[in-house]
Tab-separated table of C-alpha atoms in Angstrom:
chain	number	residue	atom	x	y	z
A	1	UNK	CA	132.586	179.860	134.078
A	2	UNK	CA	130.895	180.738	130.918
A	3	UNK	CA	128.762	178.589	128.932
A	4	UNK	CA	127.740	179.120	125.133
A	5	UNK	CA	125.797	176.689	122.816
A	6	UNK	CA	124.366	177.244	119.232
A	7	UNK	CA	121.834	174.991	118.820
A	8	UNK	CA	119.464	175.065	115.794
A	9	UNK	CA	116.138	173.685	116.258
A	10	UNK	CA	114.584	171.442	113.138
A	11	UNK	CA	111.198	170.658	112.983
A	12	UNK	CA	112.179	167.336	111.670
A	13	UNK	CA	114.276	164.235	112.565
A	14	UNK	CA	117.704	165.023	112.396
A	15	UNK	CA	121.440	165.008	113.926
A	16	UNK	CA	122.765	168.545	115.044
A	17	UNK	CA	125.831	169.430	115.755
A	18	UNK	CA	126.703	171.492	119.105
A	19	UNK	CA	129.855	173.386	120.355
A	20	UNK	CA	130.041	173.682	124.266
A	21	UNK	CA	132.748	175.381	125.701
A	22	UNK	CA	132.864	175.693	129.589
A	23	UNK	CA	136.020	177.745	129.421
A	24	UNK	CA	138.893	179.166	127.058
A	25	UNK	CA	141.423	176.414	129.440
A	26	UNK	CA	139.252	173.362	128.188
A	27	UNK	CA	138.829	171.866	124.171
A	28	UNK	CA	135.724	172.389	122.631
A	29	UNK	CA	133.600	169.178	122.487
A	30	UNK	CA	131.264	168.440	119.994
A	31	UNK	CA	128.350	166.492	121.089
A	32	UNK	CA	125.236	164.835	118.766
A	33	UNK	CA	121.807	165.521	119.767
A	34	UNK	CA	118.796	164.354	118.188
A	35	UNK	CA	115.566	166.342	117.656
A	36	UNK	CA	112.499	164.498	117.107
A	37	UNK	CA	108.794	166.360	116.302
A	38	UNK	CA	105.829	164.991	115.288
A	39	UNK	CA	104.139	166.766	112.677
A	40	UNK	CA	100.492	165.882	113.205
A	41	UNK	CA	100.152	165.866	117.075
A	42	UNK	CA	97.414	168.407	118.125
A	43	UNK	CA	97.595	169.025	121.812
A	44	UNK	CA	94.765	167.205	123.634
A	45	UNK	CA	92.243	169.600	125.082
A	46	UNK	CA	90.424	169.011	128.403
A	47	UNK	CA	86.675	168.222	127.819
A	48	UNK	CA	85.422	167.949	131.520
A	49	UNK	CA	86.848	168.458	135.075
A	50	UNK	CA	86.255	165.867	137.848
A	51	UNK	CA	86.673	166.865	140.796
A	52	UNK	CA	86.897	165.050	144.236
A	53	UNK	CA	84.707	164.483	146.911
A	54	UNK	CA	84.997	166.607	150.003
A	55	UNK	CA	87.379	164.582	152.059
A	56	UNK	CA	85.774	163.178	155.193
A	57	UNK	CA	85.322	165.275	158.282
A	58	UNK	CA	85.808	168.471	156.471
A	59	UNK	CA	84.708	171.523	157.854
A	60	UNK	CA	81.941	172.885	155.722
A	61	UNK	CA	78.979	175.294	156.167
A	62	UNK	CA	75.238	174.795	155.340
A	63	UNK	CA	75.189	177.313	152.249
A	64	UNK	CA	78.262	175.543	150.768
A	65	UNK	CA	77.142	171.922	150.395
A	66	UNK	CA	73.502	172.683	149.631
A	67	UNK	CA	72.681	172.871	145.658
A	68	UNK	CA	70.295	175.001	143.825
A	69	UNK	CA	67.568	173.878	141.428
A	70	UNK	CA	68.911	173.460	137.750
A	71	UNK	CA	65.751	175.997	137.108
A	72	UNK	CA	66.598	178.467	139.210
A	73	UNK	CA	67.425	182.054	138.671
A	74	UNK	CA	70.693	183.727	139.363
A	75	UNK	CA	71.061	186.249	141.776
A	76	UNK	CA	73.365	188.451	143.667
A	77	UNK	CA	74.539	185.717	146.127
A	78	UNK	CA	73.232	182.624	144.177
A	79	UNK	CA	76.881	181.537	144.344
A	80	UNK	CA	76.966	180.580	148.028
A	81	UNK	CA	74.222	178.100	147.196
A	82	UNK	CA	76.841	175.931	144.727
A	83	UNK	CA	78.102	172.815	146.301
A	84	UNK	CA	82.262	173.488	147.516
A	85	UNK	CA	84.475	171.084	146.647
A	86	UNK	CA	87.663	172.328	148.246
A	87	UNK	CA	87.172	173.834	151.128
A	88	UNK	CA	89.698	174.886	153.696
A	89	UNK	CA	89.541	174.094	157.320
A	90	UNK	CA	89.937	177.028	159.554
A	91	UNK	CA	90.833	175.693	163.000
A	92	UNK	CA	89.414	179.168	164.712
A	93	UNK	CA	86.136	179.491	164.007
A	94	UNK	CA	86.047	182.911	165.512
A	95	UNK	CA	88.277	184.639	163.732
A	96	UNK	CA	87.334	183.018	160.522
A	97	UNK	CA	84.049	184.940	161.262
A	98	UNK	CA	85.844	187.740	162.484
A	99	UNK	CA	87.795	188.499	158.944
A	100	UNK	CA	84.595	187.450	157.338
A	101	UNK	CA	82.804	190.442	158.618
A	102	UNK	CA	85.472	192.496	157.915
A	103	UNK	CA	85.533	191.809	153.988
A	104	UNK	CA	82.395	192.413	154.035
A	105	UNK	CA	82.470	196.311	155.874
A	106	UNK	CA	84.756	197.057	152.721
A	107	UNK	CA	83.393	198.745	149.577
A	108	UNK	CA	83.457	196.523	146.453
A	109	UNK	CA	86.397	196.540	144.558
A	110	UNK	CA	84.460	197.247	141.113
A	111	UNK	CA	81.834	200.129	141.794
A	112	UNK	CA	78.456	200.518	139.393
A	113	UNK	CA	79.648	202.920	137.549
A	114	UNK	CA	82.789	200.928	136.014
A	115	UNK	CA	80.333	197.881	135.495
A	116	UNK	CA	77.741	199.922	133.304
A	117	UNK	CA	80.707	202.045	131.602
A	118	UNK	CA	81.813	198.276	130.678
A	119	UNK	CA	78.698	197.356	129.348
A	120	UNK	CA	78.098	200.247	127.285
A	121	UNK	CA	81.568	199.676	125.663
A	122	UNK	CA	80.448	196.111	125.184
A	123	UNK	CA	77.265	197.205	123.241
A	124	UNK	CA	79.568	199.868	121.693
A	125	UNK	CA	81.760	197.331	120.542
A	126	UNK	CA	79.286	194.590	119.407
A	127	UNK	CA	77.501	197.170	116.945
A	128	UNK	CA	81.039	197.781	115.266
A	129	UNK	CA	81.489	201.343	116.915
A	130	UNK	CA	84.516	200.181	119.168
C-alpha cells in the first residue's frame, strides 16, 4: 500500500489543502490541516546544568568524590580529583580493577606527535596562514 502526500509548509497561519491516497481502489480524500509558526520565538538556550546528588549508597572511590582547590593547577591526571556525579556501580570489584589495568597497559589513542602537529596548525591557522 502506497502512500503519497504534497504538503506545502507556510511559515504563517494558514489552511492547506492535502491529497492522500492509500491506494488506486480507494477515493482520494482531501483533508484540512492547519500550520501555525511563531515568528519571534528564539529557542531557549541552557544557561547552567544541575546535576544530582550521588544517590545514596553508591559505590564511589576516594579520588572521585574529593575536590580540588579552585587555585589549583591542572595537570596530567587533575581530572580524577573532580567530584563524580554519576557513577556506575560495578558489582565485581575485581574485575573492575582487572579491565582497569588493562586500559591502562594500552598506548594512548592520540600519540605526541599528532597533538603538537595540531598545535602547530592551530598557531598556523590563528596567524592567517591556514
Amino acid at each position: 500500500m502506497a502512500l503519497s502526500s504534497v504538503t506545502t509548509f507556510s511559515t504563517s497561519l494558514s489552511h492547506e489543502t492535502t491529497q492522500h491516497s492509500l491506494s488506486s481502489h480507494q477515493p482520494s480524500s482531501k483533508i484540512k490541516t492547519v500550520v501555525a509558526t511563531n515568528h519571534h520565538h528564539q529557542p531557549r538556550r541552557i544557561l547552567a546544568v544541575h546535576a544530582a546528588d550521588a544517590p545514596k549508597g553508591a559505590a564511589t572511590t576516594s579520588a572521585a568524590v574529593t575536590t580540588t582547590k579552585s587555585g589549583s593547577k591542572w595537570n596530567v591526571d587533575s581530572w580524577k580529583s573532580k567530584k563524580a556525579l554519576q557513577l556506575p556501580e560495578y558489582p565485581d570489584k575485581n574485575e573492575l580493577e582487572t579491565v582497569l589495568k588493562t586500559i591502562e597497559s594500552f598506548p594512548p589513542i592520540v600519540f605526541a606527535g599528532e597533538a603538537r602537529r595540531l598545535e602547530e596548525r592551530l598557531a598556523e591557522a590563528a596567524m592567517g596562514k591556514a
